[in-house]
Amino acid sequence: MKTEFRTRGEEAATGHSADLAQARQAGSRAAREERERRERLEGEYRVRLRRLEQVVLEEEHLRTVRIPGLLVHLRAPHTAVPGLLHEELAGTSIDVEHRAVLDAVSRGVVEEGVRADEAGLAVVRGVLAKAHSLHLRMQDQIRDIVDGHPDADPALMRAVLGLDMHNEIIGRALQTPAVACGAPALLFREQTYLIDVVLSAASRVHGFQDRIQEPANHLLRRIGVAEQHVEALRIIASALLANAVECSHSTLKVAVELHEAPTGVSVVIDDPGVGLNEEQLARGRWLVSGARAVRLVDLGDPPRSGWAAVGMLVRQHGFHVSLGKGRHGGVSAVIHIPNALLVEMPENEEPSVLAPAPVSSTPVPVRSGPTGLARHAAGPTEGRSGEPGALPSRRRRAKEPAEAHRAGAEGGHRSPQEAGRMWGAWRAGQQEGLALVSQAEHSRSGDDDHDRTERN
């Protein structure tokens, strides 16, 4: 019996020890799990605290660095907008929200800039329109004086013609920035020979007699410009010619050539000036391309509106203007007038007496494209005027005999000697007037030379 009691006691003790060991193991496992949970919570807390610190720093970075960088980028697109301060936040909700803020700021700044620019353009257009109307009125008054006083004193006529030339230069100075700001070309002239349009544009440039060569006319047909495009082409050519003259040495001349191609006619202006570097040439090509409307801030400081006006007219009328390196180190500007803007002038109308004759009287075979209007030496295509390869033809109503007789009677008849004296006085007055204008311009050239550059 004692043995049985001892056995049962040992078994109870052994069971108690096993239970105690299990309890100890359970307690140890619970403590370990609690420690791991605590460590995990502490790690999550540290991560969240680190993320909160990053968010605070990113907010500060957005306010002090990224938004100011975006404003600089909007003024100078070649500068980059700064990115996130912590790259590990890329793609997170913080990154998405900050991008939304930048987009909203950019959109607001652009819209406000466009609104302010449109208001500024409207003011400029209004002021220049009033000034240009006064210029046109002055031009009419000068013409009335010249036409109404054929027997006036030659000295007085020279002074009047000098004012006329100076007024013409003022008109170009007013019209060019107005067109760059979106104003129309205003004047609509009759269809005109292309060579006369180029000569008229050259006459609006100071010192054109000494600085611009007689255009080399390679046109073999009676090519003219349609009425609604004459003044626009005149403005484009005068702006490019003025730029070429101002940016080349006073002893060198600007070359002008007219060439026909299957798709239209090209006017080439080549100056022996200082030329452009790659950045200036790229900016010039962008301005004259008419890719988009130019804003006031794009005109520079001081504002230069020549190329901007060219680009605006290119957008409106369909011309094409390109800039490149010139043959003599300067700039070569090419104005291409498509066939759609050209007409074939009537045979009973001739260019002005100042227009140079074609360089070659022998037709040169030109390959014609599907829509080209150039003639082959043999086998030309048929144009809209009924002639093979002809340009669009527009005819004016000839004067009736009674009208012609009435016009002659009103004008009166003069003897050859009297007409010769009048012409001599007119030419003498013109030359002296131009000389006075040239002298006045040269007196100011010392103040303007530092501003003259090919970045018109």
CSV table of C-alpha atoms in Angstrom, one decimal:
chain,number,residue,atom,x,y,z
A,1,MET,CA,0.0,0.0,0.0
A,2,LYS,CA,2.8,2.3,0.8
A,3,THR,CA,4.3,1.5,-2.5
A,4,GLU,CA,1.1,2.3,-4.3
A,5,PHE,CA,0.8,5.6,-2.5
A,6,ARG,CA,4.4,6.5,-3.3
A,7,THR,CA,3.8,5.8,-7.0
A,8,ARG,CA,0.7,8.0,-7.1
A,9,GLY,CA,2.6,10.8,-5.5
A,10,GLU,CA,5.4,10.6,-7.9
A,11,GLU,CA,3.0,10.6,-10.8
A,12,ALA,CA,1.2,13.7,-9.3
A,13,ALA,CA,4.5,15.4,-8.9
A,14,THR,CA,5.6,14.6,-12.4
A,15,GLY,CA,2.3,15.9,-13.8
A,16,HIS,CA,2.6,19.1,-11.8
A,17,SER,CA,6.1,19.6,-13.0
A,18,ALA,CA,4.9,19.2,-16.6
A,19,ASP,CA,2.1,21.6,-16.1
A,20,LEU,CA,4.5,24.1,-14.6
A,21,ALA,CA,6.8,23.7,-17.5
A,22,GLN,CA,4.0,24.2,-20.0
A,23,ALA,CA,2.8,27.3,-18.1
A,24,ARG,CA,6.3,28.7,-18.1
A,25,GLN,CA,6.6,28.1,-21.9
A,26,ALA,CA,3.2,29.7,-22.5
A,27,GLY,CA,4.2,32.7,-20.4
A,28,SER,CA,7.5,33.0,-22.2
A,29,ARG,CA,5.8,32.7,-25.6
A,30,ALA,CA,3.2,35.4,-24.5
A,31,ALA,CA,6.0,37.7,-23.3
A,32,ARG,CA,7.9,37.2,-26.6
A,33,GLU,CA,4.8,37.9,-28.6
A,34,GLU,CA,4.1,41.0,-26.6
A,35,ARG,CA,7.6,42.2,-27.1
A,36,GLU,CA,7.4,41.6,-30.8
A,37,ARG,CA,4.0,43.4,-31.0
A,38,ARG,CA,5.5,46.3,-29.1
A,39,GLU,CA,8.5,46.4,-31.4
A,40,ARG,CA,6.2,46.3,-34.4
A,41,LEU,CA,4.1,49.1,-33.1
A,42,GLU,CA,7.2,51.2,-32.3
A,43,GLY,CA,8.5,50.5,-35.9
A,44,GLU,CA,5.2,51.6,-37.4
A,45,TYR,CA,5.2,54.7,-35.3
A,46,ARG,CA,8.7,55.5,-36.4
A,47,VAL,CA,7.7,55.0,-40.0
A,48,ARG,CA,4.7,57.2,-39.7
A,49,LEU,CA,6.6,59.8,-37.8
A,50,ARG,CA,9.3,59.7,-40.6
A,51,ARG,CA,6.5,60.0,-43.3
A,52,LEU,CA,5.0,62.9,-41.4
A,53,GLU,CA,8.4,64.7,-41.3
A,54,GLN,CA,8.8,64.1,-45.0
A,55,VAL,CA,5.3,65.5,-45.7
A,56,VAL,CA,6.1,68.6,-43.7
A,57,LEU,CA,9.4,69.0,-45.5
A,58,GLU,CA,7.8,68.4,-48.9
A,59,GLU,CA,5.1,71.0,-48.1
A,60,GLU,CA,7.9,73.5,-47.3
A,61,HIS,CA,9.8,72.4,-50.5
A,62,LEU,CA,6.7,72.9,-52.6
A,63,ARG,CA,6.1,76.4,-51.2
A,64,THR,CA,9.7,77.7,-51.3
A,65,VAL,CA,11.3,75.9,-54.2
A,66,ARG,CA,8.9,74.1,-56.6
A,67,ILE,CA,6.3,76.8,-57.1
A,68,PRO,CA,8.9,79.6,-57.6
A,69,GLY,CA,10.7,77.3,-60.0
A,70,LEU,CA,7.5,76.7,-61.9
A,71,LEU,CA,7.0,80.5,-62.2
A,72,VAL,CA,10.6,80.8,-63.6
A,73,HIS,CA,9.8,77.9,-66.0
A,74,LEU,CA,6.7,79.7,-67.3
A,75,ARG,CA,8.9,82.8,-68.1
A,76,ALA,CA,11.9,80.8,-69.4
A,77,PRO,CA,10.8,77.3,-70.7
A,78,HIS,CA,14.4,76.1,-70.9
A,79,THR,CA,14.6,76.0,-67.1
A,80,ALA,CA,13.4,72.8,-65.4
A,81,VAL,CA,10.8,72.7,-62.6
A,82,PRO,CA,12.4,71.2,-59.4
A,83,GLY,CA,11.1,67.7,-58.4
A,84,LEU,CA,10.4,66.1,-55.1
A,85,LEU,CA,12.7,66.5,-52.2
A,86,HIS,CA,12.4,62.8,-51.3
A,87,GLU,CA,12.4,60.6,-54.3
A,88,GLU,CA,10.8,57.7,-52.4
A,89,LEU,CA,7.5,59.6,-52.3
A,90,ALA,CA,7.2,59.4,-56.1
A,91,GLY,CA,3.9,58.0,-57.2
A,92,THR,CA,2.4,58.4,-53.7
A,93,SER,CA,-0.7,60.4,-52.9
A,94,ILE,CA,1.6,63.2,-51.7
A,95,ASP,CA,3.2,63.4,-55.2
A,96,VAL,CA,-0.2,63.3,-56.9
A,97,GLU,CA,-1.5,66.1,-54.7
A,98,HIS,CA,1.5,68.3,-55.2
A,99,ARG,CA,1.4,67.8,-59.0
A,100,ALA,CA,-2.2,68.9,-58.9
A,101,VAL,CA,-1.2,72.0,-57.0
A,102,LEU,CA,1.5,72.8,-59.6
A,103,ASP,CA,-0.9,72.3,-62.5
A,104,ALA,CA,-3.5,74.6,-60.9
A,105,VAL,CA,-0.9,77.3,-60.3
A,106,SER,CA,0.5,76.9,-63.9
A,107,ARG,CA,-3.0,77.1,-65.4
A,108,GLY,CA,-3.9,80.2,-63.3
A,109,VAL,CA,-0.7,82.0,-64.1
A,110,VAL,CA,-1.0,81.3,-67.9
A,111,GLU,CA,-4.7,82.4,-68.0
A,112,GLU,CA,-4.0,85.6,-66.1
A,113,GLY,CA,-1.0,86.3,-68.3
A,114,VAL,CA,-3.0,85.8,-71.5
A,115,ARG,CA,-5.7,88.1,-70.2
A,116,ALA,CA,-3.2,90.8,-69.2
A,117,ASP,CA,-1.4,90.4,-72.5
A,118,GLU,CA,-4.6,90.8,-74.5
A,119,ALA,CA,-5.4,93.9,-72.6
A,120,GLY,CA,-2.0,95.3,-73.3
A,121,LEU,CA,-2.2,94.4,-77.0
A,122,ALA,CA,-5.6,96.2,-77.2
A,123,VAL,CA,-4.1,99.3,-75.7
A,124,VAL,CA,-1.1,99.2,-78.1
A,125,ARG,CA,-3.3,98.6,-81.1
A,126,GLY,CA,-5.6,101.5,-80.2
A,127,VAL,CA,-2.8,104.0,-79.7
A,128,LEU,CA,-1.0,103.0,-82.9
A,129,ALA,CA,-4.1,102.9,-84.9
A,130,LYS,CA,-4.8,106.6,-84.0
A,131,ALA,CA,-1.2,107.5,-84.7
A,132,HIS,CA,-1.2,105.6,-88.0
A,133,SER,CA,-4.4,107.4,-89.1
A,134,LEU,CA,-2.7,110.7,-88.5
A,135,HIS,CA,0.2,109.5,-90.6
A,136,LEU,CA,-2.1,108.6,-93.5
A,137,ARG,CA,-3.8,112.0,-93.3
A,138,MET,CA,-0.4,113.7,-93.4
A,139,GLN,CA,0.5,111.5,-96.4
A,140,ASP,CA,-2.6,112.7,-98.2
A,141,GLN,CA,-1.9,116.3,-97.4
A,142,ILE,CA,1.7,116.1,-98.7
A,143,ARG,CA,0.4,114.4,-101.9
A,144,ASP,CA,-2.1,117.2,-102.4
A,145,ILE,CA,0.6,119.8,-102.0
A,146,VAL,CA,2.9,118.0,-104.5
A,147,ASP,CA,0.0,117.4,-107.1
A,148,GLY,CA,-1.6,120.9,-106.6
A,149,HIS,CA,1.5,123.0,-107.0
A,150,PRO,CA,3.5,121.7,-110.0
A,151,ASP,CA,5.1,125.1,-110.5
A,152,ALA,CA,6.2,125.5,-106.9
A,153,ASP,CA,9.6,126.8,-106.0
A,154,PRO,CA,12.1,123.9,-106.3
A,155,ALA,CA,13.5,124.6,-102.8
A,156,LEU,CA,10.1,124.3,-101.3
A,157,MET,CA,9.4,121.1,-103.3
A,158,ARG,CA,12.6,119.6,-101.9
A,159,ALA,CA,11.5,120.3,-98.4
A,160,VAL,CA,8.1,118.9,-99.0
A,161,LEU,CA,9.5,115.7,-100.5
A,162,GLY,CA,11.9,115.4,-97.6
A,163,LEU,CA,8.9,115.5,-95.3
A,164,ASP,CA,7.2,112.9,-97.4
A,165,MET,CA,10.1,110.5,-97.1
A,166,HIS,CA,10.4,111.1,-93.3
A,167,ASN,CA,6.6,110.6,-93.0
A,168,GLU,CA,6.8,107.3,-94.8
A,169,ILE,CA,9.5,106.0,-92.4
A,170,ILE,CA,7.3,107.1,-89.5
A,171,GLY,CA,4.4,105.2,-91.0
A,172,ARG,CA,6.5,102.0,-91.2
A,173,ALA,CA,7.6,102.5,-87.6
A,174,LEU,CA,4.0,102.8,-86.5
A,175,GLN,CA,2.5,100.0,-88.7
A,176,THR,CA,5.1,97.3,-87.9
A,177,PRO,CA,4.4,97.1,-84.1
A,178,ALA,CA,0.7,97.5,-84.7
A,179,VAL,CA,0.7,94.4,-87.0
A,180,ALA,CA,2.8,92.5,-84.5
A,181,CYS,CA,0.1,93.2,-81.9
A,182,GLY,CA,-2.6,91.8,-84.1
A,183,ALA,CA,-3.8,94.8,-86.1
A,184,PRO,CA,-4.7,94.2,-89.8
A,185,ALA,CA,-2.5,95.5,-92.6
A,186,LEU,CA,-5.2,98.3,-93.1
A,187,LEU,CA,-4.5,99.3,-96.7
A,188,PHE,CA,-5.9,97.2,-99.6
A,189,ARG,CA,-4.3,98.1,-102.9
A,190,GLU,CA,-5.0,97.1,-106.4
A,191,GLN,CA,-3.3,94.0,-107.8
A,192,THR,CA,0.3,95.0,-108.4
A,193,TYR,CA,3.3,93.6,-110.1
A,194,LEU,CA,5.5,91.7,-107.6
A,195,ILE,CA,8.6,93.7,-108.6
A,196,ASP,CA,6.8,96.9,-107.9
A,197,VAL,CA,5.7,95.6,-104.5
A,198,VAL,CA,9.4,94.9,-103.7
A,199,LEU,CA,10.5,98.3,-104.9
A,200,SER,CA,7.8,100.0,-102.8
A,201,ALA,CA,8.9,98.0,-99.7
A,202,ALA,CA,12.5,99.1,-100.3
A,203,SER,CA,11.5,102.8,-100.6
A,204,ARG,CA,10.3,102.6,-97.0
A,205,VAL,CA,13.8,101.9,-95.7
A,206,HIS,CA,16.1,104.8,-94.8
A,207,GLY,CA,19.0,105.2,-97.3
A,208,PHE,CA,17.6,102.6,-99.7
A,209,GLN,CA,19.2,104.3,-102.7
A,210,ASP,CA,22.7,103.6,-101.4
A,211,ARG,CA,22.1,100.5,-99.3
A,212,ILE,CA,19.8,98.2,-101.4
A,213,GLN,CA,20.9,96.9,-104.7
A,214,GLU,CA,18.5,97.0,-107.7
A,215,PRO,CA,16.5,93.8,-107.4
A,216,ALA,CA,17.7,91.0,-109.7
A,217,ASN,CA,14.4,90.2,-111.5
A,218,HIS,CA,14.5,86.5,-112.7
A,219,LEU,CA,10.7,86.4,-113.4
A,220,LEU,CA,9.9,85.7,-117.0
A,221,ARG,CA,6.1,86.2,-116.7
A,222,ARG,CA,3.8,89.0,-115.8
A,223,ILE,CA,3.5,88.0,-112.2
A,224,GLY,CA,1.5,90.2,-109.8
A,225,VAL,CA,0.1,89.9,-106.2
A,226,ALA,CA,-3.6,89.8,-105.5
A,227,GLU,CA,-5.1,92.9,-104.0
A,228,GLN,CA,-5.7,91.6,-100.5
A,229,HIS,CA,-2.1,90.5,-100.1
A,230,VAL,CA,-0.2,93.4,-101.5
A,231,GLU,CA,0.1,95.5,-98.4
A,232,ALA,CA,0.9,92.5,-96.2
A,233,LEU,CA,3.8,91.5,-98.6
A,234,ARG,CA,5.0,95.1,-98.6
A,235,ILE,CA,5.2,95.1,-94.8
A,236,ILE,CA,7.0,91.8,-94.7
A,237,ALA,CA,9.6,92.8,-97.3
A,238,SER,CA,10.2,96.3,-95.8
A,239,ALA,CA,10.7,94.8,-92.3
A,240,LEU,CA,13.2,92.2,-93.6
A,241,LEU,CA,15.0,94.8,-95.8
A,242,ALA,CA,15.2,97.3,-92.9
A,243,ASN,CA,16.7,94.7,-90.6
A,244,ALA,CA,19.2,93.7,-93.3
A,245,VAL,CA,20.2,97.4,-93.9
A,246,GLU,CA,20.5,98.2,-90.2
A,247,CYS,CA,22.6,95.2,-89.4
A,248,SER,CA,25.2,95.5,-92.2
A,249,HIS,CA,28.0,98.0,-92.7
A,250,SER,CA,27.1,101.3,-94.3
A,251,THR,CA,29.5,100.6,-97.2
A,252,LEU,CA,27.9,97.3,-98.1
A,253,LYS,CA,24.7,96.7,-100.1
A,254,VAL,CA,21.8,94.3,-99.5
A,255,ALA,CA,21.1,92.0,-102.4
A,256,VAL,CA,17.5,91.3,-103.5
A,257,GLU,CA,16.5,88.6,-106.0
A,258,LEU,CA,13.2,87.4,-107.4
A,259,HIS,CA,12.9,83.7,-108.5
A,260,GLU,CA,10.1,81.7,-109.8
A,261,ALA,CA,9.5,78.1,-108.6
A,262,PRO,CA,6.8,75.5,-109.4
A,263,THR,CA,4.9,76.3,-106.2
A,264,GLY,CA,5.2,80.1,-106.4
A,265,VAL,CA,7.7,82.9,-106.4
A,266,SER,CA,10.5,83.6,-103.9
A,267,VAL,CA,12.0,86.9,-102.9
A,268,VAL,CA,15.6,86.4,-101.5
A,269,ILE,CA,17.1,89.1,-99.3
A,270,ASP,CA,20.8,88.6,-98.6
A,271,ASP,CA,22.8,90.9,-96.4
A,272,PRO,CA,26.5,91.0,-95.6
A,273,GLY,CA,26.0,91.8,-92.0
A,274,VAL,CA,27.3,90.4,-88.7
A,275,GLY,CA,25.0,87.3,-88.9
A,276,LEU,CA,23.2,85.4,-86.1
A,277,ASN,CA,24.4,82.8,-83.7
A,278,GLU,CA,22.4,79.5,-83.4
A,279,GLU,CA,20.2,80.7,-80.5
A,280,GLN,CA,19.3,84.0,-82.3
A,281,LEU,CA,18.7,82.2,-85.6
A,282,ALA,CA,16.4,79.7,-83.8
A,283,ARG,CA,14.4,82.5,-82.2
A,284,GLY,CA,14.2,84.4,-85.5
A,285,ARG,CA,12.9,81.3,-87.3
A,286,TRP,CA,10.3,80.7,-84.6
A,287,LEU,CA,9.1,84.3,-84.8
A,288,VAL,CA,8.8,84.6,-88.6
A,289,SER,CA,7.2,81.1,-88.9
A,290,GLY,CA,4.0,82.3,-87.4
A,291,ALA,CA,3.7,79.1,-85.4
A,292,ARG,CA,1.7,80.9,-82.7
A,293,ALA,CA,0.6,84.5,-81.9
A,294,VAL,CA,3.4,86.5,-80.2
A,295,ARG,CA,2.8,88.0,-76.8
A,296,LEU,CA,4.1,91.3,-75.6
A,297,VAL,CA,6.7,89.6,-73.4
A,298,ASP,CA,8.1,87.9,-76.5
A,299,LEU,CA,9.1,91.2,-78.1
A,300,GLY,CA,12.1,91.6,-75.7
A,301,ASP,CA,13.4,94.7,-74.0
A,302,PRO,CA,13.6,97.1,-75.8
A,303,PRO,CA,10.7,95.7,-77.9
A,304,ARG,CA,11.6,94.5,-81.4
A,305,SER,CA,8.5,93.9,-83.5
A,306,GLY,CA,9.8,93.4,-87.0
A,307,TRP,CA,10.0,89.6,-87.0
A,308,ALA,CA,6.9,89.4,-84.9
A,309,ALA,CA,5.0,91.4,-87.5
A,310,VAL,CA,6.3,89.1,-90.2
A,311,GLY,CA,5.1,86.0,-88.3
A,312,MET,CA,1.7,87.5,-87.8
A,313,LEU,CA,1.2,88.3,-91.5
A,314,VAL,CA,2.5,84.8,-92.4
A,315,ARG,CA,-0.3,83.3,-90.1
A,316,GLN,CA,-2.9,85.6,-91.7
A,317,HIS,CA,-2.1,85.4,-95.4
A,318,GLY,CA,-0.3,82.1,-96.0
A,319,PHE,CA,3.2,83.4,-96.9
A,320,HIS,CA,6.3,81.4,-95.9
A,321,VAL,CA,9.4,83.1,-94.5
A,322,SER,CA,12.7,81.3,-93.7
A,323,LEU,CA,16.0,82.5,-92.3
A,324,GLY,CA,19.4,81.1,-92.9
A,325,LYS,CA,23.1,81.8,-93.2
A,326,GLY,CA,23.8,84.3,-95.9
A,327,ARG,CA,26.4,83.9,-98.7
A,328,HIS,CA,28.5,86.6,-97.2
A,329,GLY,CA,28.3,85.7,-93.5
A,330,GLY,CA,25.1,87.6,-92.8
A,331,VAL,CA,21.5,86.5,-92.9
A,332,SER,CA,19.5,85.3,-95.9
A,333,ALA,CA,15.8,85.8,-95.7
A,334,VAL,CA,13.5,84.1,-98.2
A,335,ILE,CA,9.9,85.2,-98.7
A,336,HIS,CA,7.9,82.5,-100.6
A,337,ILE,CA,4.6,83.6,-102.1
A,338,PRO,CA,2.4,80.6,-103.0
A,339,ASN,CA,0.7,80.5,-106.4
A,340,ALA,CA,-2.7,81.0,-104.7
A,341,LEU,CA,-1.7,84.6,-103.7
A,342,LEU,CA,-0.4,85.5,-107.2
A,343,VAL,CA,-2.1,86.7,-110.4
A,344,GLU,CA,-1.0,87.1,-114.0
A,345,MET,CA,-1.2,90.8,-114.8
A,346,PRO,CA,-3.0,92.0,-118.0
A,347,GLU,CA,-0.9,92.6,-121.0
A,348,ASN,CA,-2.1,96.2,-121.3
A,349,GLU,CA,-0.5,97.0,-117.9
A,350,GLU,CA,3.2,97.4,-117.4
A,351,PRO,CA,5.3,97.6,-114.3
A,352,SER,CA,6.5,101.0,-113.1
A,353,VAL,CA,9.3,102.8,-115.0
A,354,LEU,CA,11.6,102.0,-112.1
A,355,ALA,CA,11.1,98.3,-112.3
A,356,PRO,CA,14.2,96.4,-113.6
A,357,ALA,CA,13.8,94.3,-116.7
A,358,PRO,CA,14.2,90.5,-116.3
A,359,VAL,CA,17.8,89.4,-115.9
A,360,SER,CA,17.4,86.8,-118.7
A,361,SER,CA,15.1,86.9,-121.7
A,362,THR,CA,15.6,83.2,-122.5
A,363,PRO,CA,13.1,80.9,-120.8
A,364,VAL,CA,14.7,78.3,-118.5
A,365,PRO,CA,12.9,74.9,-118.3
A,366,VAL,CA,11.5,74.4,-114.9
A,367,ARG,CA,10.2,71.1,-113.7
A,368,SER,CA,6.5,71.5,-112.8
A,369,GLY,CA,4.8,69.6,-109.9
A,370,PRO,CA,1.2,68.4,-109.9
A,371,THR,CA,0.0,71.8,-108.7
A,372,GLY,CA,2.8,74.0,-109.9
A,373,LEU,CA,2.1,76.9,-112.3
A,374,ALA,CA,5.6,77.1,-113.8
A,375,ARG,CA,5.9,76.6,-117.5
A,376,HIS,CA,8.0,74.0,-119.2
A,377,ALA,CA,10.1,75.0,-122.1
A,378,ALA,CA,7.8,72.8,-124.1
A,379,GLY,CA,4.5,71.1,-123.2
A,380,PRO,CA,3.2,73.5,-120.4
A,381,THR,CA,0.3,72.7,-118.3
A,382,GLU,CA,-3.0,74.6,-118.5
A,383,GLY,CA,-3.8,77.3,-116.0
A,384,ARG,CA,-7.0,79.0,-114.9
A,385,SER,CA,-6.7,81.9,-117.3
A,386,GLY,CA,-7.0,79.6,-120.3
A,387,GLU,CA,-3.3,79.8,-121.2
A,388,PRO,CA,-0.9,76.9,-120.6
A,389,GLY,CA,0.7,77.2,-117.1
A,390,ALA,CA,-0.8,80.6,-116.6
A,391,LEU,CA,-1.3,82.3,-113.2
A,392,PRO,CA,-4.8,83.3,-112.1
A,393,SER,CA,-5.7,86.3,-114.3
A,394,ARG,CA,-7.7,89.3,-113.3
A,395,ARG,CA,-8.7,92.0,-115.8
A,396,ARG,CA,-9.5,95.6,-115.0
A,397,ARG,CA,-12.1,97.5,-116.9
A,398,ALA,CA,-10.3,99.7,-119.4
A,399,LYS,CA,-11.2,103.4,-119.5
A,400,GLU,CA,-13.8,104.4,-122.0
A,401,PRO,CA,-12.7,106.8,-124.7
A,402,ALA,CA,-14.9,109.5,-123.2
A,403,GLU,CA,-13.4,109.0,-119.8
A,404,ALA,CA,-9.9,109.1,-121.1
A,405,HIS,CA,-10.6,112.3,-123.1
A,406,ARG,CA,-12.1,113.9,-120.0
A,407,ALA,CA,-9.1,112.9,-117.8
A,408,GLY,CA,-6.8,114.4,-120.4
A,409,ALA,CA,-8.8,117.6,-120.6
A,410,GLU,CA,-8.9,118.0,-116.9
A,411,GLY,CA,-5.1,117.5,-116.6
A,412,GLY,CA,-4.4,120.0,-119.4
A,413,HIS,CA,-1.6,119.8,-122.0
A,414,ARG,CA,2.0,120.9,-121.3
A,415,SER,CA,4.8,121.4,-123.7
A,416,PRO,CA,7.8,119.1,-123.5
A,417,GLN,CA,10.0,121.9,-122.2
A,418,GLU,CA,7.5,122.6,-119.4
A,419,ALA,CA,7.2,119.0,-118.5
A,420,GLY,CA,11.0,118.6,-118.5
A,421,ARG,CA,11.4,121.5,-116.1
A,422,MET,CA,8.7,120.1,-113.8
A,423,TRP,CA,10.3,116.7,-113.8
A,424,GLY,CA,13.7,118.2,-113.1
A,425,ALA,CA,12.4,120.2,-110.2
A,426,TRP,CA,10.6,117.2,-108.8
A,427,ARG,CA,13.7,115.0,-109.0
A,428,ALA,CA,15.9,117.7,-107.5
A,429,GLY,CA,13.5,118.2,-104.7
A,430,GLN,CA,13.3,114.5,-104.0
A,431,GLN,CA,17.1,114.1,-103.9
A,432,GLU,CA,17.6,117.1,-101.6
A,433,GLY,CA,14.8,115.9,-99.3
A,434,LEU,CA,16.2,112.5,-99.0
A,435,ALA,CA,19.6,114.0,-98.3
A,436,LEU,CA,18.1,116.0,-95.5
A,437,VAL,CA,16.4,113.0,-94.0
A,438,SER,CA,19.7,111.0,-94.3
A,439,GLN,CA,21.6,113.7,-92.5
A,440,ALA,CA,19.1,113.8,-89.7
A,441,GLU,CA,19.1,110.0,-89.4
A,442,HIS,CA,22.9,109.9,-89.3
A,443,SER,CA,23.0,112.5,-86.5
A,444,ARG,CA,21.0,110.1,-84.4
A,445,SER,CA,22.9,107.0,-85.5
A,446,GLY,CA,25.4,107.3,-82.6
A,447,ASP,CA,22.6,106.8,-80.1
A,448,ASP,CA,21.1,103.9,-82.0
A,449,ASP,CA,24.1,101.9,-83.1
A,450,HIS,CA,24.2,99.9,-79.8
A,451,ASP,CA,20.6,98.8,-80.3
A,452,ARG,CA,20.9,97.6,-83.9
A,453,THR,CA,21.1,93.9,-84.2
A,454,GLU,CA,19.7,91.1,-86.3
A,455,ARG,CA,17.2,90.3,-83.5
A,456,ASN,CA,14.5,92.5,-85.1
